[in-house]
PDB file of C-alpha atoms and ligand atoms in Angstrom:
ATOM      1  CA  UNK Q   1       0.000   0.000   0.000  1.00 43.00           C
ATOM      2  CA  UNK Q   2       1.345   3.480  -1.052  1.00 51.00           C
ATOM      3  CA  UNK Q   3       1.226   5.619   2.217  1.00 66.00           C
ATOM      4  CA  UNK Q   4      -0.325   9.225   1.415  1.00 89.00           C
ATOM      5  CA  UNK Q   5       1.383  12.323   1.333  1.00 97.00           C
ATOM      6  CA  UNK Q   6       0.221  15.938   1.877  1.00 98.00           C
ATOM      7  CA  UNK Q   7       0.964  18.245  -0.886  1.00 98.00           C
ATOM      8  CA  UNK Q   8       2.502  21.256   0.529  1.00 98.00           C
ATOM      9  CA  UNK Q   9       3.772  24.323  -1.526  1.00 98.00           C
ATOM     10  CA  UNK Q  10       6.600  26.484  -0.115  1.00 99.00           C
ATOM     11  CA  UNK Q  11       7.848  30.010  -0.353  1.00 98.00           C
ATOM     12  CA  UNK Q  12      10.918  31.485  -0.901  1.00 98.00           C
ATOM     13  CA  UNK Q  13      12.435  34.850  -1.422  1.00 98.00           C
ATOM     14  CA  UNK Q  14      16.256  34.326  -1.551  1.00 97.00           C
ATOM     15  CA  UNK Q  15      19.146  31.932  -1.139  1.00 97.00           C
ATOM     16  CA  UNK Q  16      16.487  28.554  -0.358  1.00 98.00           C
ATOM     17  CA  UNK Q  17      18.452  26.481   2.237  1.00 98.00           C
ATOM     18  CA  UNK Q  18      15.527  25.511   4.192  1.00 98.00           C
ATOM     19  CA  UNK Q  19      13.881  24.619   0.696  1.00 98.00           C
ATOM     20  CA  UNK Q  20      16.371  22.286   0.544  1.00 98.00           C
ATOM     21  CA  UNK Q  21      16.165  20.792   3.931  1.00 98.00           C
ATOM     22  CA  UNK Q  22      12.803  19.991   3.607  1.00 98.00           C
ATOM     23  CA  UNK Q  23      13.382  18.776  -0.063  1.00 98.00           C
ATOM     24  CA  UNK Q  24      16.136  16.876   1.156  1.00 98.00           C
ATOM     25  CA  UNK Q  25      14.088  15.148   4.104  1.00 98.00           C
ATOM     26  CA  UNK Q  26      10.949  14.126   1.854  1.00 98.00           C
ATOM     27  CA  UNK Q  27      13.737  12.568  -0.843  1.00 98.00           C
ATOM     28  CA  UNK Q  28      15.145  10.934   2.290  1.00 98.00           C
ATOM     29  CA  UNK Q  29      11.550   9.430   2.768  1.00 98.00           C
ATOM     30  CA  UNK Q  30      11.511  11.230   6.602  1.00 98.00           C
ATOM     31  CA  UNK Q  31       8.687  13.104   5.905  1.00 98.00           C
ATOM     32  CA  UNK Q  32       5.677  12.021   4.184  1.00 98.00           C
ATOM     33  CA  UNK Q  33       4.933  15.033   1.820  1.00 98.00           C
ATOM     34  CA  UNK Q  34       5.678  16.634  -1.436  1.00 98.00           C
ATOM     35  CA  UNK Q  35       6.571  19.501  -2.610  1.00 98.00           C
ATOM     36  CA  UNK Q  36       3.939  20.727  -5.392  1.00 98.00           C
ATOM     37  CA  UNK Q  37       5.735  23.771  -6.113  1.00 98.00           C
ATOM     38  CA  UNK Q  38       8.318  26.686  -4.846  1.00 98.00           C
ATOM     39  CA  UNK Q  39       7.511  29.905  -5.486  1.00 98.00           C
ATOM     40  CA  UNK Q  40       9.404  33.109  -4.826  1.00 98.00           C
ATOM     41  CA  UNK Q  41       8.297  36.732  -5.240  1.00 98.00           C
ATOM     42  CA  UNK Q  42      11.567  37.810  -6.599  1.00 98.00           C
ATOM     43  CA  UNK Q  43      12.986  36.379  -9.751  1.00 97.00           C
ATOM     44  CA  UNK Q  44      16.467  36.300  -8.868  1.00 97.00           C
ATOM     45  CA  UNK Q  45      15.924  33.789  -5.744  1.00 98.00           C
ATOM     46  CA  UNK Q  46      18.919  31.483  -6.110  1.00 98.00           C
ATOM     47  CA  UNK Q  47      16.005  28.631  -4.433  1.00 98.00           C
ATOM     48  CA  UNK Q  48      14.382  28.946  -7.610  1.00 98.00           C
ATOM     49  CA  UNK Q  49      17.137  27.358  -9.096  1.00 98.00           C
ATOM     50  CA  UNK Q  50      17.755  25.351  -6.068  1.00 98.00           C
ATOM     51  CA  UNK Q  51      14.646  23.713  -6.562  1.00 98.00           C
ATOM     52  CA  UNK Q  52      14.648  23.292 -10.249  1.00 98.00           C
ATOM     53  CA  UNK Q  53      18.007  21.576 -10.142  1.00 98.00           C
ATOM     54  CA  UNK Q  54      15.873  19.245  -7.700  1.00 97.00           C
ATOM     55  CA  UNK Q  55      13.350  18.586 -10.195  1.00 98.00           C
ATOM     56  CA  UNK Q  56      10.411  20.737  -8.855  1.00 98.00           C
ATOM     57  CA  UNK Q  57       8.214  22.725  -9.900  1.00 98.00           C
ATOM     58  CA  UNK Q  58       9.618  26.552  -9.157  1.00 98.00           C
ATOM     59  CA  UNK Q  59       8.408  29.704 -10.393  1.00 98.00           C
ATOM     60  CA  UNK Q  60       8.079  33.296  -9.630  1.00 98.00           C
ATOM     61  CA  UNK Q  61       4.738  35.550  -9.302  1.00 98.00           C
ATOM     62  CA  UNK Q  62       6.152  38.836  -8.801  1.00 98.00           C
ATOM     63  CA  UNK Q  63       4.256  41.907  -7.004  1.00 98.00           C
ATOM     64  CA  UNK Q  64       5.149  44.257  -8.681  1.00 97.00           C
ATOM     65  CA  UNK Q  65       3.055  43.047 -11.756  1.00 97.00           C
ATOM     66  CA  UNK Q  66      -0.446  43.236  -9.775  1.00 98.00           C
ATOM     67  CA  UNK Q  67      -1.994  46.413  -8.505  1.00 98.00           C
ATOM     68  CA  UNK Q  68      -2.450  45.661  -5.087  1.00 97.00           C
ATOM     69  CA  UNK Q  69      -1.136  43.518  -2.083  1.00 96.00           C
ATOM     70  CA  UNK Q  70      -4.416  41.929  -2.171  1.00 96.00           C
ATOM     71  CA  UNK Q  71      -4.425  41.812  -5.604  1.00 97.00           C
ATOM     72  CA  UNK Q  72      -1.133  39.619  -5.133  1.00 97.00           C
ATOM     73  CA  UNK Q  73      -2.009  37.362  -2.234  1.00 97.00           C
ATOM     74  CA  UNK Q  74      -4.726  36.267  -3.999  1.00 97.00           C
ATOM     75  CA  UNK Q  75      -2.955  35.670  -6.516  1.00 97.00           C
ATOM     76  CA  UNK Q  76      -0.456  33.403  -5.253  1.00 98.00           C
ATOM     77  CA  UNK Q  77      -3.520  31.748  -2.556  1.00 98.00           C
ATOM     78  CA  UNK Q  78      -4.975  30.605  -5.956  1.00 98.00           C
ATOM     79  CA  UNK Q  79      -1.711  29.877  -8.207  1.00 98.00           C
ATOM     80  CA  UNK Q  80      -0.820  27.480  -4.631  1.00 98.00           C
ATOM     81  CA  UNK Q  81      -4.471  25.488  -4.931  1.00 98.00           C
ATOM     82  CA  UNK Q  82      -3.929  25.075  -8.704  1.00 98.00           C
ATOM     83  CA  UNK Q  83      -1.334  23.097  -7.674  1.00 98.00           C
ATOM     84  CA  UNK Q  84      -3.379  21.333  -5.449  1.00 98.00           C
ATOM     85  CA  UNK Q  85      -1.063  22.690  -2.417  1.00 98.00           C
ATOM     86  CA  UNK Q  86      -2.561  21.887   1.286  1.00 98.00           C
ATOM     87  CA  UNK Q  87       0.409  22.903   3.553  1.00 98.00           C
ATOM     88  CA  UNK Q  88       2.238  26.326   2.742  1.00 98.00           C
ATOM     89  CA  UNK Q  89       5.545  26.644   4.101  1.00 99.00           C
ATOM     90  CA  UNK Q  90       7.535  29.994   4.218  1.00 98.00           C
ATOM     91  CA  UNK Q  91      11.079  29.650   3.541  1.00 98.00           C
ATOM     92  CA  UNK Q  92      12.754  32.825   3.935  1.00 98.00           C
ATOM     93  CA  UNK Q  93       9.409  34.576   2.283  1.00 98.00           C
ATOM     94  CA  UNK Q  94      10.073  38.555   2.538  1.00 96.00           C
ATOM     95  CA  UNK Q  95       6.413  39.564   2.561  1.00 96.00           C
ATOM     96  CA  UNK Q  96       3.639  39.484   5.077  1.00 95.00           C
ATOM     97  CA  UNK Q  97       1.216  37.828   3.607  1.00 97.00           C
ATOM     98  CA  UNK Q  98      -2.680  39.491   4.300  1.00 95.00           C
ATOM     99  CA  UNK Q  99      -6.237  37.653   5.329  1.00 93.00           C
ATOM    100  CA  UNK Q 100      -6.900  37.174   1.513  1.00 91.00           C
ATOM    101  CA  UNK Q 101      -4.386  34.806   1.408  1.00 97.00           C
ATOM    102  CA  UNK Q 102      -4.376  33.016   4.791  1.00 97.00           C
ATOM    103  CA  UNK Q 103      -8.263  32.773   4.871  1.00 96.00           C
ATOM    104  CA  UNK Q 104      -7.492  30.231   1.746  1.00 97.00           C
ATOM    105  CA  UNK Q 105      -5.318  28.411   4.231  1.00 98.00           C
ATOM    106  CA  UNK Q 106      -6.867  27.893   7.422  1.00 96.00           C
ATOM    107  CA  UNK Q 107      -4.603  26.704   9.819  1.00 96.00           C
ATOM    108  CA  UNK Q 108      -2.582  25.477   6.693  1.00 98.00           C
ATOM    109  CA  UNK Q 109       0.421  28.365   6.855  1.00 98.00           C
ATOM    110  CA  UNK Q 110       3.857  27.907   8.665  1.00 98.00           C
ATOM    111  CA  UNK Q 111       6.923  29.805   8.913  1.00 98.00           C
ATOM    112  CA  UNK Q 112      10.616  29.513  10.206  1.00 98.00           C
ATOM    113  CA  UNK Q 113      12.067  32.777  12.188  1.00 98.00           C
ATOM    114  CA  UNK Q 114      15.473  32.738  13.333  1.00 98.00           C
ATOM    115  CA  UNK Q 115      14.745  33.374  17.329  1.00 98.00           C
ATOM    116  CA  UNK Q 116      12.897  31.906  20.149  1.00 99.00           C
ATOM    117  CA  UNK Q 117       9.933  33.987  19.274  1.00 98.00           C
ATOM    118  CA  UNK Q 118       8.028  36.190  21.456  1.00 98.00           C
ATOM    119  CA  UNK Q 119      12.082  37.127  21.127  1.00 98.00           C
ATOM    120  CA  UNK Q 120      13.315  39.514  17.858  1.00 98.00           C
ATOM    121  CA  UNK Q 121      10.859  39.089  15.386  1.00 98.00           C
ATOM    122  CA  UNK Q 122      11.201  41.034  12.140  1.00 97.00           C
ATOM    123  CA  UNK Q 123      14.250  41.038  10.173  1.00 97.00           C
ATOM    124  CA  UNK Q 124      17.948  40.297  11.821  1.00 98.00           C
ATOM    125  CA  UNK Q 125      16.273  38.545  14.567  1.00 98.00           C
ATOM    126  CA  UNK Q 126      20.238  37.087  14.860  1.00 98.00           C
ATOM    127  CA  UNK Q 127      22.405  40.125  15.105  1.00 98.00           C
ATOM    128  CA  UNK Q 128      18.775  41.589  17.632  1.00 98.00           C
ATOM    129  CA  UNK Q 129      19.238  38.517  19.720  1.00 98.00           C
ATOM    130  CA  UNK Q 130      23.243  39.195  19.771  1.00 98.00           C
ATOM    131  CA  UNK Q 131      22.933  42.699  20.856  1.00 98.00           C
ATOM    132  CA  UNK Q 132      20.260  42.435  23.445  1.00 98.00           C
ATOM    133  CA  UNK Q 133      22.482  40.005  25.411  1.00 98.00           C
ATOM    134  CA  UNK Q 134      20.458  37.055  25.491  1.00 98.00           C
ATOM    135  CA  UNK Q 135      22.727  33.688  25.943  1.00 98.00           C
ATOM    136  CA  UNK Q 136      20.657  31.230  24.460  1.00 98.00           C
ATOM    137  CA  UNK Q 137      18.655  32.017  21.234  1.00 98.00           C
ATOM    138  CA  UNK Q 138      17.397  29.446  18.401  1.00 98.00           C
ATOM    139  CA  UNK Q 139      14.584  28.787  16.178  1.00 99.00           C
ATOM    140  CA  UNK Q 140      11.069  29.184  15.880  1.00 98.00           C
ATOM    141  CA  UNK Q 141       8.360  27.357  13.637  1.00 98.00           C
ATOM    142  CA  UNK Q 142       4.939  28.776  13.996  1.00 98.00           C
ATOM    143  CA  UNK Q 143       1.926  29.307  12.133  1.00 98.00           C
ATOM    144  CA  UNK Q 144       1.169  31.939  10.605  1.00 98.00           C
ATOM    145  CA  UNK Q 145      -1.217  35.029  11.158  1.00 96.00           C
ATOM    146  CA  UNK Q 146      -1.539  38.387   9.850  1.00 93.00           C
ATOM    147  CA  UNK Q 147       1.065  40.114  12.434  1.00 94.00           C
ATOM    148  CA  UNK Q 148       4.439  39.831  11.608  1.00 95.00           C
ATOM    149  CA  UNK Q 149       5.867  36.368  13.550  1.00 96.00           C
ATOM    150  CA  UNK Q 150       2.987  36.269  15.646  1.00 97.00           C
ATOM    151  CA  UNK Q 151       1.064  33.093  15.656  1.00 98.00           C
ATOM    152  CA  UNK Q 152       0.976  29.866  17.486  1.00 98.00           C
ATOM    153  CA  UNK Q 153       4.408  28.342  18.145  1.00 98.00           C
ATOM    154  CA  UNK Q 154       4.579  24.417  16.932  1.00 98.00           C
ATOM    155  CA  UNK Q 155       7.931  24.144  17.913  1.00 98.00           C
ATOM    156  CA  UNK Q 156      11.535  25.887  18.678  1.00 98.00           C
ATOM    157  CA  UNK Q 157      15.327  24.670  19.209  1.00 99.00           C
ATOM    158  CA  UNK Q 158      17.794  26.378  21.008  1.00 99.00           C
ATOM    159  CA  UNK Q 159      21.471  26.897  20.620  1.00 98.00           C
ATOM    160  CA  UNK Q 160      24.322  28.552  22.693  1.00 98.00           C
ATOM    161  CA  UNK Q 161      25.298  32.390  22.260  1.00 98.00           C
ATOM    162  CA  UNK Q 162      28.854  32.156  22.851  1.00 98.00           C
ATOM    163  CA  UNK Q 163      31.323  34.816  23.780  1.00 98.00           C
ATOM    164  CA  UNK Q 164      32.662  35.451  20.711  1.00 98.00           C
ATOM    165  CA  UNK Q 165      29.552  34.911  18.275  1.00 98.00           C
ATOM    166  CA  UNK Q 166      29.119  37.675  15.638  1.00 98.00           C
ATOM    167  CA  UNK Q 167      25.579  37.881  13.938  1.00 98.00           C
ATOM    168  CA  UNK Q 168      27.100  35.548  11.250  1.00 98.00           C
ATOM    169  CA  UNK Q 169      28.242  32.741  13.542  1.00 98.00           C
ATOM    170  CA  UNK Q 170      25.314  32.656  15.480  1.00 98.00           C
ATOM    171  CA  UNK Q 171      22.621  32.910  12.391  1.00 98.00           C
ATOM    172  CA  UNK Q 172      25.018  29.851  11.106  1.00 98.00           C
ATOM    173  CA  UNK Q 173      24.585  27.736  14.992  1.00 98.00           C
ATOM    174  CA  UNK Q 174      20.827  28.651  14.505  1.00 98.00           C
ATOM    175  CA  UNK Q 175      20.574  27.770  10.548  1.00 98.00           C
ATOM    176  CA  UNK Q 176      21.626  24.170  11.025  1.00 98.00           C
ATOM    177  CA  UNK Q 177      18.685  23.409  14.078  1.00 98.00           C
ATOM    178  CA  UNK Q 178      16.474  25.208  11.585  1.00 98.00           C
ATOM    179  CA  UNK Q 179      17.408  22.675   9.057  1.00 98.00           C
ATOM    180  CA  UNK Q 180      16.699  19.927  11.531  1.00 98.00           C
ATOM    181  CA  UNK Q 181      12.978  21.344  13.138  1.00 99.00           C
ATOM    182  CA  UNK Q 182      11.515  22.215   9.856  1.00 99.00           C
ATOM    183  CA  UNK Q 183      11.140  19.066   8.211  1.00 98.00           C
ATOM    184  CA  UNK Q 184      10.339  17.500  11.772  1.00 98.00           C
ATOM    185  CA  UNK Q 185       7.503  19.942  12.015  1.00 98.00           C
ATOM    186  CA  UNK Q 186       6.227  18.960   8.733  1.00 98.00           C
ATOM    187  CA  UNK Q 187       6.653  15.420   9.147  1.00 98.00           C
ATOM    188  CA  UNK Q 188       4.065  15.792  12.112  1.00 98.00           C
ATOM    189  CA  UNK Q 189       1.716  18.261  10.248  1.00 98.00           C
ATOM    190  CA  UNK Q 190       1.673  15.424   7.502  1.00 98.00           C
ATOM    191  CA  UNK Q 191       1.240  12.735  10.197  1.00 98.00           C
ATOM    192  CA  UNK Q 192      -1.885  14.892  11.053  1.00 97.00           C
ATOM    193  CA  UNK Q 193      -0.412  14.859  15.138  1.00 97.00           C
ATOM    194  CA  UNK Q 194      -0.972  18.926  15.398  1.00 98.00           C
ATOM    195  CA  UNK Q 195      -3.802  19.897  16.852  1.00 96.00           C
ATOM    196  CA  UNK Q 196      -4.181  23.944  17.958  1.00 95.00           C
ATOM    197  CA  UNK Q 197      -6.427  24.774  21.563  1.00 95.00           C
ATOM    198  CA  UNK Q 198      -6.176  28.549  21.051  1.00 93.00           C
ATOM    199  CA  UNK Q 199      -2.535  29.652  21.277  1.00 96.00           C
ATOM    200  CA  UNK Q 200      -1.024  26.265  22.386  1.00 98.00           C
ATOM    201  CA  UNK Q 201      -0.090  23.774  20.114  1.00 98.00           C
ATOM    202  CA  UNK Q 202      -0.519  20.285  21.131  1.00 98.00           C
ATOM    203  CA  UNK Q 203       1.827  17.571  19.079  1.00 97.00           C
ATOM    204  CA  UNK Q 204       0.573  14.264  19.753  1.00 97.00           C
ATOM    205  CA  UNK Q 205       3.235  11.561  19.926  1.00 93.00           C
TER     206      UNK Q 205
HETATM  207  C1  LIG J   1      16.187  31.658   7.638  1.00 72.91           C
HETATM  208  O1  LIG J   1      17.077  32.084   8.627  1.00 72.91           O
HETATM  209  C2  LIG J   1      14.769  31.683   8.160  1.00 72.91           C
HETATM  210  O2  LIG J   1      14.676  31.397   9.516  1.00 72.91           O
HETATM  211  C3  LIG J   1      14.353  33.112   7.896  1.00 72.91           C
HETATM  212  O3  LIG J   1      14.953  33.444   6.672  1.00 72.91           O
HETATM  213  C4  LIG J   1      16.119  32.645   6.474  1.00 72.91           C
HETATM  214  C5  LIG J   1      15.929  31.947   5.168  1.00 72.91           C
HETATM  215  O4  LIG J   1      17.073  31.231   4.769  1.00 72.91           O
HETATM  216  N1  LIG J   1      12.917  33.223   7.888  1.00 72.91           N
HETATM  217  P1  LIG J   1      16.999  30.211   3.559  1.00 72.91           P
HETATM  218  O5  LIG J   1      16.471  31.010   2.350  1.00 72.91           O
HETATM  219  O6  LIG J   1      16.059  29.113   3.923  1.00 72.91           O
HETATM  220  O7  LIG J   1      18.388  29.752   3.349  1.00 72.91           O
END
């Protein structure tokens, strides 16, 4: 018997390392899903390559060809169920995306950020976490709302902040748990073992 596999679509805006992970992971049979397409909103995104050297199905739907932000999330909400998507996964995605979009998606929209979230959201949550002092940061995968890194957290990892850590060194400790969690957290979405009771996120074993 074939097992099934949810179709998830995932969103990039640059260089697509956690694209890969989680391409990596599915190829790896670890997580039973598949990727239906990438898409990035900027053309250049070296994991649009990434992705096509891997076979898959990448392409960009830039905003500045629609005349509105809503214009565009719907846009990409309905070039994602084409594809018959059913998990979206944000990659590195540069855009907040609105209700037009996520209302498409109920509870069906995830993101990586680069902190222990309520922690440095936004952009450079590394070199925030690094000046603020803190001596443990990590990773955060959560879903997503319409505020920017603000819905329910599914799961984080932490690493060290050392003494010597620059923004780099630390966003590279952090990258390579963010490579581990995301396809975990996927796997467990496609198991169907996430289950949200208002803000907390229960993951059944
Ligand atoms: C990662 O650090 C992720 O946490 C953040 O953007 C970065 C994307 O990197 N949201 P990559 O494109 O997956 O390599």
């Amino acid at each position: 018997m074939v097992a099934s596999t949810l179709p998830i679509g995932i969103l990039v805006s640059g260089r697509g390392s956690n694209m890969e992970a989680i391409a990596a992971a599915i190829e790896a049979g670890e997580v039973p899903a598949r990727i239906q397409a990438v898409i990035s909103d900027r053309p250049e995104a070296r994991a649009l390559e990434l992705a096509r050297e891997r076979g898959l199905k990448a392409f960009c739907l830039a905003p500045g060809e629609y005349p509105s932000r809503q214009a565009y999330d719907l846009a990409l909400a309905t070039a994602l169920k084409k594809e018959g998507v059913e998990l979206v996964a944000l990659a590195g995605f540069m855009r907040l995306l609105g209700r037009e979009f996520l209302e498409q998606f109920p509870g069906a929209v995830i993101n990586i950020h680069p902190a222990l979230l309520p922690a440095f959201p936004g952009l450079n949550a590394q070199r925030q976490a690094l000046e603020y002092g803190v001596k443990v940061s990590g990773c955060t995968v959560h879903f997503v709302d319409a505020g920017m890194d603000t819905g329910p957290i599914i799961a984080q990892a932490v690493v060290p902040v050392r003494n010597d850590d620059t923004p780099e060194t630390l966003a590279a400790r952090i990258l390579a748990e963010e490579h581990r969690l995301y396809p975990r957290v996927i796997k467990w979405l496609a198991e169907g073992r996430v289950e949200l009771r208002g803000r907390r996120v229960i993951v059944r074993s």
